[in-house]
Coordinates of C-alpha atoms and ligand atoms in Angstrom, one line a residue:
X71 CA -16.1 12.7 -19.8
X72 CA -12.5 11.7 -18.2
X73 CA -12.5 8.2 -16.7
X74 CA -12.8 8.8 -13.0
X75 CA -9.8 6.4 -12.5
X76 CA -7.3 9.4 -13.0
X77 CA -6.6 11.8 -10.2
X78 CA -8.9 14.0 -8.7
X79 CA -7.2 17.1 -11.1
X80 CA -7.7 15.1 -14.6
X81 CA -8.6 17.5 -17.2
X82 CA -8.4 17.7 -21.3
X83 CA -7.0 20.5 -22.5
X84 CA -8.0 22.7 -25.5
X85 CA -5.3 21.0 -27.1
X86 CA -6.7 17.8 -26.5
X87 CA -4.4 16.4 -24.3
X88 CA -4.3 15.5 -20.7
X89 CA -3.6 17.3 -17.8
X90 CA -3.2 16.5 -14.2
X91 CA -2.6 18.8 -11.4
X92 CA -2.7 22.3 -13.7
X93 CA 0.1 20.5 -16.5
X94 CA -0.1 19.2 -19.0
X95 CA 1.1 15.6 -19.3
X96 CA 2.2 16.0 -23.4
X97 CA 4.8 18.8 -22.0
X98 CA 6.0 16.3 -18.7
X99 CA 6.4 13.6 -21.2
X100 CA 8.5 16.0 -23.6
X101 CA 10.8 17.8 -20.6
X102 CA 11.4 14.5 -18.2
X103 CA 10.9 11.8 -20.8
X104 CA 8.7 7.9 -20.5
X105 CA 8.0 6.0 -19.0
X106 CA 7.5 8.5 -16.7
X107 CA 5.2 8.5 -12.9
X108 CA 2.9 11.3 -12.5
X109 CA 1.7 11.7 -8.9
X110 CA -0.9 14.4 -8.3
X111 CA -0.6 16.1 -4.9
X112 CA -4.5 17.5 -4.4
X113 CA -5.2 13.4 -4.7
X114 CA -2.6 12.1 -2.1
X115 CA -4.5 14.7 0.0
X116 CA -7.5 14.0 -0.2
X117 CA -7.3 10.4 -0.2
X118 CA -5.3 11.1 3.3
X119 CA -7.7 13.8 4.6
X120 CA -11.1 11.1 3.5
X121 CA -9.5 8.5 6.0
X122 CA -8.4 10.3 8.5
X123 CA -12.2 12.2 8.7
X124 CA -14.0 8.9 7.8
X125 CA -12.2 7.0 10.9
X126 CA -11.6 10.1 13.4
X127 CA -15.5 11.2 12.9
X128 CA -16.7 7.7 13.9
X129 CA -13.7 7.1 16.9
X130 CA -12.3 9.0 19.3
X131 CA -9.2 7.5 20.0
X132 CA -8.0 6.6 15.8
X133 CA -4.3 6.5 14.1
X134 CA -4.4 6.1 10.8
X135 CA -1.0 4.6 9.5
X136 CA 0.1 4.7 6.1
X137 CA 1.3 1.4 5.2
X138 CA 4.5 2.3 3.3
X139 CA 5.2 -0.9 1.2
X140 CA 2.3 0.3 -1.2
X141 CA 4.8 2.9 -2.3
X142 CA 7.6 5.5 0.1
X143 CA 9.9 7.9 -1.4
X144 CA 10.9 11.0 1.1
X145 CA 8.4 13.1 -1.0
X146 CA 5.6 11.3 0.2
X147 CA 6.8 10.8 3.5
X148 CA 7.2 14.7 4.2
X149 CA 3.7 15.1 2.7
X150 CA 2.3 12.7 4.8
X151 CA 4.3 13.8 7.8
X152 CA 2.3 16.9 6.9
X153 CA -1.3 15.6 6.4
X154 CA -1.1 13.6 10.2
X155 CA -0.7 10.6 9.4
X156 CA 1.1 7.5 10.9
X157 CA 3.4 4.9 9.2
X158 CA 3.7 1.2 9.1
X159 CA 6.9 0.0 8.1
X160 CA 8.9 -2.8 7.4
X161 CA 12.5 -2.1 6.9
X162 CA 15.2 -0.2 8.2
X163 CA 15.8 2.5 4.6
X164 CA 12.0 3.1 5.1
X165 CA 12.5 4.3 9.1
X166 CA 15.4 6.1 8.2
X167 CA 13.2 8.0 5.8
X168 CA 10.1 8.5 7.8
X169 CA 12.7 9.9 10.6
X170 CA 14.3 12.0 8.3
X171 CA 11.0 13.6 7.1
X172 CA 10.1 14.3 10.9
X173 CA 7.8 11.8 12.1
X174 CA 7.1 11.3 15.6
X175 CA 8.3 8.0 17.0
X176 CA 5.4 7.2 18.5
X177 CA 3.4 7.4 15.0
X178 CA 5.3 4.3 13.3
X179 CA 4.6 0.6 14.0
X180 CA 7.1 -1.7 13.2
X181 CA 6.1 -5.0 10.8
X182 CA 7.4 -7.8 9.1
X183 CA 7.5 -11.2 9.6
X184 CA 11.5 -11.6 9.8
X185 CA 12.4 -8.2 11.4
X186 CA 16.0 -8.4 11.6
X187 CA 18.3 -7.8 14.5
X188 CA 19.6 -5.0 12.2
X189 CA 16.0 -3.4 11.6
X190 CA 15.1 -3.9 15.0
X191 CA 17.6 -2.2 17.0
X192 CA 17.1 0.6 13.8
X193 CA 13.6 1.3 15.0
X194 CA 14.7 1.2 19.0
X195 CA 17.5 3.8 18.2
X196 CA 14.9 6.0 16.6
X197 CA 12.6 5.3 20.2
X198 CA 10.0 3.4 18.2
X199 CA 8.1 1.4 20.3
X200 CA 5.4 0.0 18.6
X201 CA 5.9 -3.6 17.4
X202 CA 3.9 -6.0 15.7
X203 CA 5.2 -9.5 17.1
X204 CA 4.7 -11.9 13.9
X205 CA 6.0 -15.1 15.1
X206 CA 7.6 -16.7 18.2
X207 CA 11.0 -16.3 17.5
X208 CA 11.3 -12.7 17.5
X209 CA 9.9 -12.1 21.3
X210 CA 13.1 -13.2 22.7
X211 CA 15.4 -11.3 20.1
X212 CA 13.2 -7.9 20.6
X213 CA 13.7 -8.2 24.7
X214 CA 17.3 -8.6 24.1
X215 CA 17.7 -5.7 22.0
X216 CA 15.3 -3.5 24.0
X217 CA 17.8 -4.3 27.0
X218 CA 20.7 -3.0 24.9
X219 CA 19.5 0.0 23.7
X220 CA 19.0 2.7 25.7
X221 CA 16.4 4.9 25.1
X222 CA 13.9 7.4 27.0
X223 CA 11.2 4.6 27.1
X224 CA 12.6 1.0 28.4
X225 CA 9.4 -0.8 27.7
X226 CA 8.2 -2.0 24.2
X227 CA 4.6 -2.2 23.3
X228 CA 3.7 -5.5 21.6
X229 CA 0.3 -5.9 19.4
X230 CA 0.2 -10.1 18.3
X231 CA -0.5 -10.4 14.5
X232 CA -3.3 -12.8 14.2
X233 CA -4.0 -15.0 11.9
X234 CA -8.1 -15.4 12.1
X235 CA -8.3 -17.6 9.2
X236 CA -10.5 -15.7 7.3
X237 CA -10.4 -16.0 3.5
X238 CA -10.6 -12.3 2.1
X239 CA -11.4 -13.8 -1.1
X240 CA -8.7 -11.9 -3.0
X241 CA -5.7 -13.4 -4.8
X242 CA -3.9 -16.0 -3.5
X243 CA -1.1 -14.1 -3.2
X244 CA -2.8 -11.7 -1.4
X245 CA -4.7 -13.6 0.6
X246 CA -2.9 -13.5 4.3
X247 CA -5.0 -14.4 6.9
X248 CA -5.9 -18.2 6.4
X249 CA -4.7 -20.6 8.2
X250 CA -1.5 -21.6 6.1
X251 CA 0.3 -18.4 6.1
X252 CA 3.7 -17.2 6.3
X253 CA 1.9 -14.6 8.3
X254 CA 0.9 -13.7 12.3
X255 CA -0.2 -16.3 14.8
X256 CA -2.7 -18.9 15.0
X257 CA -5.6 -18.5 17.3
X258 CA -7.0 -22.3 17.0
X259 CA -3.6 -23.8 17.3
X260 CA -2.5 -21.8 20.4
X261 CA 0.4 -20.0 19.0
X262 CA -0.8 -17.1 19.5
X263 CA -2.0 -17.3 23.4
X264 CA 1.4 -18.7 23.7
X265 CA 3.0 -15.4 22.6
X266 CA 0.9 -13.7 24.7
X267 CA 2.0 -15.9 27.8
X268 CA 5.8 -15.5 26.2
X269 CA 5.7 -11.5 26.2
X270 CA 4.4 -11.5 29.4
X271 CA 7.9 -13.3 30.7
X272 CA 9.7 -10.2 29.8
X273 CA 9.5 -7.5 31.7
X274 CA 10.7 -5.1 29.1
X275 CA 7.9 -5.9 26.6
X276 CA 4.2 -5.4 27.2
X277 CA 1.4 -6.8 25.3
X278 CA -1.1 -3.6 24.0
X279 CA -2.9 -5.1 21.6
X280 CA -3.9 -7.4 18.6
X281 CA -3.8 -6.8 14.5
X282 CA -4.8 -8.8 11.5
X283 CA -4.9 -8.4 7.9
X284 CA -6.8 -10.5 6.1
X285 CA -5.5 -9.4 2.2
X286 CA -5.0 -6.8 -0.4
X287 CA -7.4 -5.8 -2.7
X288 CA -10.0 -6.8 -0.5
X289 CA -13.7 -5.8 -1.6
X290 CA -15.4 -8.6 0.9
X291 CA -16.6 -6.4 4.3
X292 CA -18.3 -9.7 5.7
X293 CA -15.1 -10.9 5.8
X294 CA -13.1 -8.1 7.1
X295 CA -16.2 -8.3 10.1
X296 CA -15.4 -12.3 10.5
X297 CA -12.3 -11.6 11.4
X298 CA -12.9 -8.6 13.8
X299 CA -15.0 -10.8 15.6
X300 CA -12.6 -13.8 15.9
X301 CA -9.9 -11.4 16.9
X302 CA -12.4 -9.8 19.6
X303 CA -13.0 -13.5 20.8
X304 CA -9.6 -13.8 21.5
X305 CA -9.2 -10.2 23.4
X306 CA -12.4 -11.7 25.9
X307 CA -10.7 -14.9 25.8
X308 CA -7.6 -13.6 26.9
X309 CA -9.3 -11.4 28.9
X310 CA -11.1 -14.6 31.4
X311 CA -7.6 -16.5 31.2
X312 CA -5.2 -14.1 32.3
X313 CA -6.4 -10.2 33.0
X314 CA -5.2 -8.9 29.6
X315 CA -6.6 -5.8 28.3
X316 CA -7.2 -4.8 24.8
X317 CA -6.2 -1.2 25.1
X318 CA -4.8 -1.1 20.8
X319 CA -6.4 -3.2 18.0
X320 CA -5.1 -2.6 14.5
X321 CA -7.5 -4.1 11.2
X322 CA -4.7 -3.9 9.3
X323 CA -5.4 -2.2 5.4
X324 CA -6.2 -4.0 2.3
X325 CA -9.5 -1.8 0.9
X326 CA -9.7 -2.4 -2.1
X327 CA -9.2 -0.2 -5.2
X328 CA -10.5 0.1 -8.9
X329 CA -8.5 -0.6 -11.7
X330 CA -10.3 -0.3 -14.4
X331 CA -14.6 0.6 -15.2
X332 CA -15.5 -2.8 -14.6
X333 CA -14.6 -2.7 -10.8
X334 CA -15.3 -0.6 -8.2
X335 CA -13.3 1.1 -5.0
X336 CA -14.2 0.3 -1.4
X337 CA -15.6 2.7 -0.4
X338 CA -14.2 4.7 2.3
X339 CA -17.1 6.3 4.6
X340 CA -19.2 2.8 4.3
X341 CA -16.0 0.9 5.4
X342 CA -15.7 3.0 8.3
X343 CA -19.2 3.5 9.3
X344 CA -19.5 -0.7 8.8
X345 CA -16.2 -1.2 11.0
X346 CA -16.8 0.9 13.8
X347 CA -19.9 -0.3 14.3
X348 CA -19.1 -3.9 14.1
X349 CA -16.5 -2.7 16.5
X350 CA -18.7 -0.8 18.9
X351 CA -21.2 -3.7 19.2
X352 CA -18.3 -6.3 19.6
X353 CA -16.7 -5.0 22.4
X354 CA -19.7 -4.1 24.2
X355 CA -21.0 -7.6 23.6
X356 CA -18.1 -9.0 25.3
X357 CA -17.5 -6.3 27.8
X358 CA -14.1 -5.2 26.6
X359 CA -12.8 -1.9 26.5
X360 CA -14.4 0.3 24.1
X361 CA -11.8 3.2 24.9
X362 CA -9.4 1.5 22.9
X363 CA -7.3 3.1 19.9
X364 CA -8.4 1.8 17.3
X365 CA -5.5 1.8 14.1
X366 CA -6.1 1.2 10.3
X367 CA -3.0 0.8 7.8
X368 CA -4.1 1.1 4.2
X369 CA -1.3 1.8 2.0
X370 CA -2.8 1.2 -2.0
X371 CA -6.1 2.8 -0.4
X372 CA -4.3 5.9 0.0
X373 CA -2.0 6.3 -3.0
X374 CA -3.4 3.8 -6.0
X375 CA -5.4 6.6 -7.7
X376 CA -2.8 9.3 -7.2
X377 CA -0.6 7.7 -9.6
X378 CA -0.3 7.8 -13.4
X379 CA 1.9 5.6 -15.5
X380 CA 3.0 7.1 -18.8
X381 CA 4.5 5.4 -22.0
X382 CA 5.1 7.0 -25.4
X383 CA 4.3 3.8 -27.8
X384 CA 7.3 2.4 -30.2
X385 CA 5.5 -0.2 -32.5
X386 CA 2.1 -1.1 -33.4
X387 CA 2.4 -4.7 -35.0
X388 CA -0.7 -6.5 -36.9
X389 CA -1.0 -10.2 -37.1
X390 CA -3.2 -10.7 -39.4
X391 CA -6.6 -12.8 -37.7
X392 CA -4.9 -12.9 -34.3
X393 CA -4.6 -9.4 -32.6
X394 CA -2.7 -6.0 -32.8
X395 CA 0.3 -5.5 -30.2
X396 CA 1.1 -2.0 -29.2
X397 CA 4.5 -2.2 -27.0
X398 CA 5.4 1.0 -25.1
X399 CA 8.8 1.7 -23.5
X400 CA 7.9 0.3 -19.8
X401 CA 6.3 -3.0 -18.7
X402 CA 6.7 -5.3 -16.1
X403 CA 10.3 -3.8 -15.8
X404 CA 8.2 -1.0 -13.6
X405 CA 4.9 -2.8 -13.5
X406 CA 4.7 -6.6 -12.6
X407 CA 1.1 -7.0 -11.3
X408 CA -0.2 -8.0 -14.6
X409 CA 2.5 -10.6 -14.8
X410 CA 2.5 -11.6 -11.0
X411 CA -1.2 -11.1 -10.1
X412 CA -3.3 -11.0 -13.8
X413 CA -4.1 -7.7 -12.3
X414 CA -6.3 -6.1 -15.2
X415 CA -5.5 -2.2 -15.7
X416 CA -7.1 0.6 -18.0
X417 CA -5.4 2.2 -20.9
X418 CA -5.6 5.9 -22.3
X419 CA -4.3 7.7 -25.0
X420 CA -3.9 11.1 -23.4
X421 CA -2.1 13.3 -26.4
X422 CA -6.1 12.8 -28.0
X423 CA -7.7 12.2 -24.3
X424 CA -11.0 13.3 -26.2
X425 CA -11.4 11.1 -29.5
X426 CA -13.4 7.5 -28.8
X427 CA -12.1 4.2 -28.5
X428 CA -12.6 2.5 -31.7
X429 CA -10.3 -0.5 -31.4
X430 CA -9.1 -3.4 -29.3
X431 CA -4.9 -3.5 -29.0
X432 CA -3.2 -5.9 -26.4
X433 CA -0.4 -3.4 -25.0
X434 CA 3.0 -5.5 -24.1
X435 CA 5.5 -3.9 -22.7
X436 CA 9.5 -4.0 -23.7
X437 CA 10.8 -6.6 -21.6
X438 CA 12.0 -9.8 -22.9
X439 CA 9.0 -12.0 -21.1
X440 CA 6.3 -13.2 -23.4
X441 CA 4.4 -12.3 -20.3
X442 CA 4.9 -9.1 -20.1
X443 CA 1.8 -8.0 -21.5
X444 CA 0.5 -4.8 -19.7
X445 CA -3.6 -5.4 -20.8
X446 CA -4.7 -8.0 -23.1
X447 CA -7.8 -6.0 -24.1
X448 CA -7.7 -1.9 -24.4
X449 CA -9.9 -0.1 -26.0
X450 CA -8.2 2.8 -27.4
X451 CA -8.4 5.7 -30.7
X452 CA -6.6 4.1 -33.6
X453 CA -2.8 4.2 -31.7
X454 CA 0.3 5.2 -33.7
X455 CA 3.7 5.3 -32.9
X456 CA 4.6 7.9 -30.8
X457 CA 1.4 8.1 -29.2
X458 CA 1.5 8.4 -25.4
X459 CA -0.5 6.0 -23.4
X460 CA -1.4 6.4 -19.9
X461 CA -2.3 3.6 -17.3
X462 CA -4.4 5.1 -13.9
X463 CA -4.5 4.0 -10.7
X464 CA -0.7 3.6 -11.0
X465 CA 0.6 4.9 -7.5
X466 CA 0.4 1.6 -5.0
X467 CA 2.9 -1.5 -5.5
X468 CA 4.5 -1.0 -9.1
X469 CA 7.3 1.5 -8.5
X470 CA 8.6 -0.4 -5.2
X471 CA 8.0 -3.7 -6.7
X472 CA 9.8 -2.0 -10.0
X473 CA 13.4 -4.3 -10.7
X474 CA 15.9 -3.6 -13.6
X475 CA 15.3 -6.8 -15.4
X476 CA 17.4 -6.7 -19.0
X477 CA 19.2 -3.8 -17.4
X478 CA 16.6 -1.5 -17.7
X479 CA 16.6 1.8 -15.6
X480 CA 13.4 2.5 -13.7
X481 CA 11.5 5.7 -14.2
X482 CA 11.1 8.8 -13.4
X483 CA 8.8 10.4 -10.8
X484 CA 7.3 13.5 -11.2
X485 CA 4.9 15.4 -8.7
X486 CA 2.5 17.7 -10.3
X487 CA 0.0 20.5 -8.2
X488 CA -1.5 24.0 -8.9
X489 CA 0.5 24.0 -12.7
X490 CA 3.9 23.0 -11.3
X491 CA 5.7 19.6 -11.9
X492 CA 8.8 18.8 -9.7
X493 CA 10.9 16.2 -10.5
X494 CA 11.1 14.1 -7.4
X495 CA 13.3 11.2 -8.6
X496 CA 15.1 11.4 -11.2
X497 CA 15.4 8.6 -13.8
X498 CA 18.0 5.9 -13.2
X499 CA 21.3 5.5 -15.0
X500 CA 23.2 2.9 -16.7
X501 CA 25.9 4.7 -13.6
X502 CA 23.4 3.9 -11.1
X503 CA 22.8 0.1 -12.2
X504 CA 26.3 -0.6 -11.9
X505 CA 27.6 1.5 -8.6
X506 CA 27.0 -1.8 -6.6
X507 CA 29.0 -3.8 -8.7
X508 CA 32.9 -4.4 -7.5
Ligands
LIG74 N1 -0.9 -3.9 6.6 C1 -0.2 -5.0 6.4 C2 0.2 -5.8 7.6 C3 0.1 -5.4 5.1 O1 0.8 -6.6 5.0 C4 -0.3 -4.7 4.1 C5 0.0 -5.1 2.7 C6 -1.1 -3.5 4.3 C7 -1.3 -3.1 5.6 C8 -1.5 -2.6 3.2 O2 -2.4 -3.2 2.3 P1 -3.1 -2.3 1.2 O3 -4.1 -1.4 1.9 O4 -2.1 -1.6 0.5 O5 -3.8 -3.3 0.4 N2 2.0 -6.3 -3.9 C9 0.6 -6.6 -3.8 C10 0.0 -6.2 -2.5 C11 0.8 -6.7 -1.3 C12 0.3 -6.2 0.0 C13 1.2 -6.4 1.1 N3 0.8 -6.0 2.4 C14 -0.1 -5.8 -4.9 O6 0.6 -5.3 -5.8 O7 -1.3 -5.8 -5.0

């Protein structure tokens, strides 16, 4: 039985080997070399099509945006262009790429909690509208621009990032909806009715709505419906105080996602079915408007599982009474979690995806970081070198988070479906490390 952390197409072979999406991942590791990214296509579509039925079966009005950071190349935002999704984004290279795959304006929500004046008069040249106000400071700048840039619709929507101080229990560094964030507005304090009151000033912005986002890797649904109701409060509160009208409320993303057999996924019709009811019962408790669109933004929910890591292993080292390292030819160089987050992974031999585990190695990678140490603990066959070793649930935050510490070029990226594997970035170059430098 193949671990149900690979993608949906994960197969052995005859040969023994693993295949994903009809190839054979021996042969991609032979013709495009390692560490290489395998991401199967049948898997980023399905993960797309289970949200988008989960939330548009329960809700009428639903836009499901893909939050980009998790990972955006213009392969995945042509396929997602295709499979009806939305975006949120939060940078100016990521716009240009959502509007050179063909996405409608009016699908991408703009994010970030510094937009720049750069970044925002990007997304008001491509007619975005949609804006998710994150402090103060950038209500003034985003009426100025809008004034300057002419465009088919004057009027910017604003939805108010709040901050509901809610812990989602999740790591610190993923943890942003407590009080002492760098991110949205507080409710207690009055920062955020006092963006409300400030975007009301401008007669080019309107107020549409409210987000939060409590964390990543979130598994804690009490406390994703905490913070729906706190953010509801606020919408009746509003409301009383000065007419406003909840007509767009974004949850934000997070779901989280297995890593390895010990954990499990959130799961994606119970999420749904839990949320919309909250939701339903919420508004009607407080006599809002429950017409509303209602807007989710998972990024690793949509693309973790789609994603396989690949190394081919260069030494396996004994110390004696201590433990075996096996170090492959990527690491933290394309995968930091571990390092950043102790996020605990899986580990698979896949040229003998069928033989048992019968050992324990700690797999480092090659960077020069006693820390970067991929899994303390994988069970594996008894690993040799030359061996290729695969690490699931690979597709959300390593390759964008990937740097080329010790001058290392980051990997290719391969897209595999129905038996055919196109390359869809090719590996970096020493060339390509340098062209910045002058
Ligand atoms: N919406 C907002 C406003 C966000 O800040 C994020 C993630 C998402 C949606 C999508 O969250 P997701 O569904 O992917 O969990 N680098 C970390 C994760 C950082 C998440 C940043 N914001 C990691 O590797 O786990």
């Amino acid at each position: 039985m193949l671990s149900a952390l690979f993608p949906l197409t994960a197969r052995p072979t005859e040969s023994n080997h693993l295949e994903l999406g009809g190839c054979d991942v021996v042969a991609l590791a032979e013709k495009f070399g390692t560490p290489l990214y395998i991401f199967d296509e049948a898997t980023i579509r399905a993960q797309a099509a289970r949200a988008l039925n989960a939330f548009r079966s329960r809700w009428n009005d639903v836009v499901v945006l893909y939050a980009t950071k998790a990972y955006f190349a213009p392969f995945l935002a042509r396929l997602y262009h295709e499979l009806g999704v939305g975006l949120d984004v939060t940078s100016e290279a990521e716009i240009v790429i959502a509007k050179h795959a063909g996405f409608d304006s009016e699908k991408i929500y703009v994010h970030g909690n510094n937009k720049t004046p750069e970044e925002i008069r990007a997304a008001l040249h491509s007619n975005i509208r949609h804006f998710v106000v994150d402090n103060l400071d950038e209500i003034s700048n985003l009426s100025e621009l809008a004034s300057v840039v002419r465009r088919p619709s004057p009027v910017v929507h604003c939805l108010i990032r709040l901050s509901p101080n809610i812990d989602a229990h999740t790591h610190r560094y993923m943890t942003t909806g407590v009080a002492d964030s760098k991110f949205g507005l507080g409710i207690s304090d009055g920062m955020a009715e006092r963006a409300a009151r400030e975007i009301s000033q401008h007669k080019n912005l309107q107020l549409v709505g409210l987000h939060f986002h409590i964390g990543s890797q979130v598994f804690d649904t009490d406390a994703l419906r905490e913070a729906l109701h706190a953010v509801l409060d606020v919408a009746a509160d509003w409301k009383a105080k000065f007419n406003f009208e909840l007509s767009e409320l974004n949850i934000g993303g997070g779901w989280g996602v297995a890593y390895n057999e010990m954990h499990s996924t959130l799961e994606m019709d119970a999420f749904a079915e839990n949320t919309t009811r909250a939701l339903r019962e919420g508004l009607r408790a407080r006599d809002l408007n429950e017409h509303l669109k209602l807007i989710v933004e998972p990024g690793r929910g949509l693309i973790a599982r789609a994603g396989v890591a690949m190394y081919r292993v260069g030494s396996v080292k004994e110390i004696p009474d201590v433990r075996t390292y096996i170090a492959i030819d990527g690491g933290m160089g394309d995968n930091v979690r571990p390092a950043l987050y102790g996020a605990q992974y899986a580990a698979f031999l896949v040229n003998r995806i069928n033989e048992n585990a019968t050992r324990e190695y700690a797999i480092a990678g090659r960077y020069c970081e006693q820390g970067d140490v991929l899994l303390e603990r994988a069970h594996l066959p008894e690993t040799r070198v030359g061996d290729l070793l695969a690490i699931p649930v690979a597709g959300a935050y390593q390759l964008p988070m990937a740097s080329n510490y010790n001058l290392i070029p980051r990997p290719a990226v391969v897209l595999v479906n129905d038996g055919n594997a196109r390359l869809v970035r090719r590996r970096e170059t020493i060339q390509d490390m340098l062209a910045c430098d002058v």
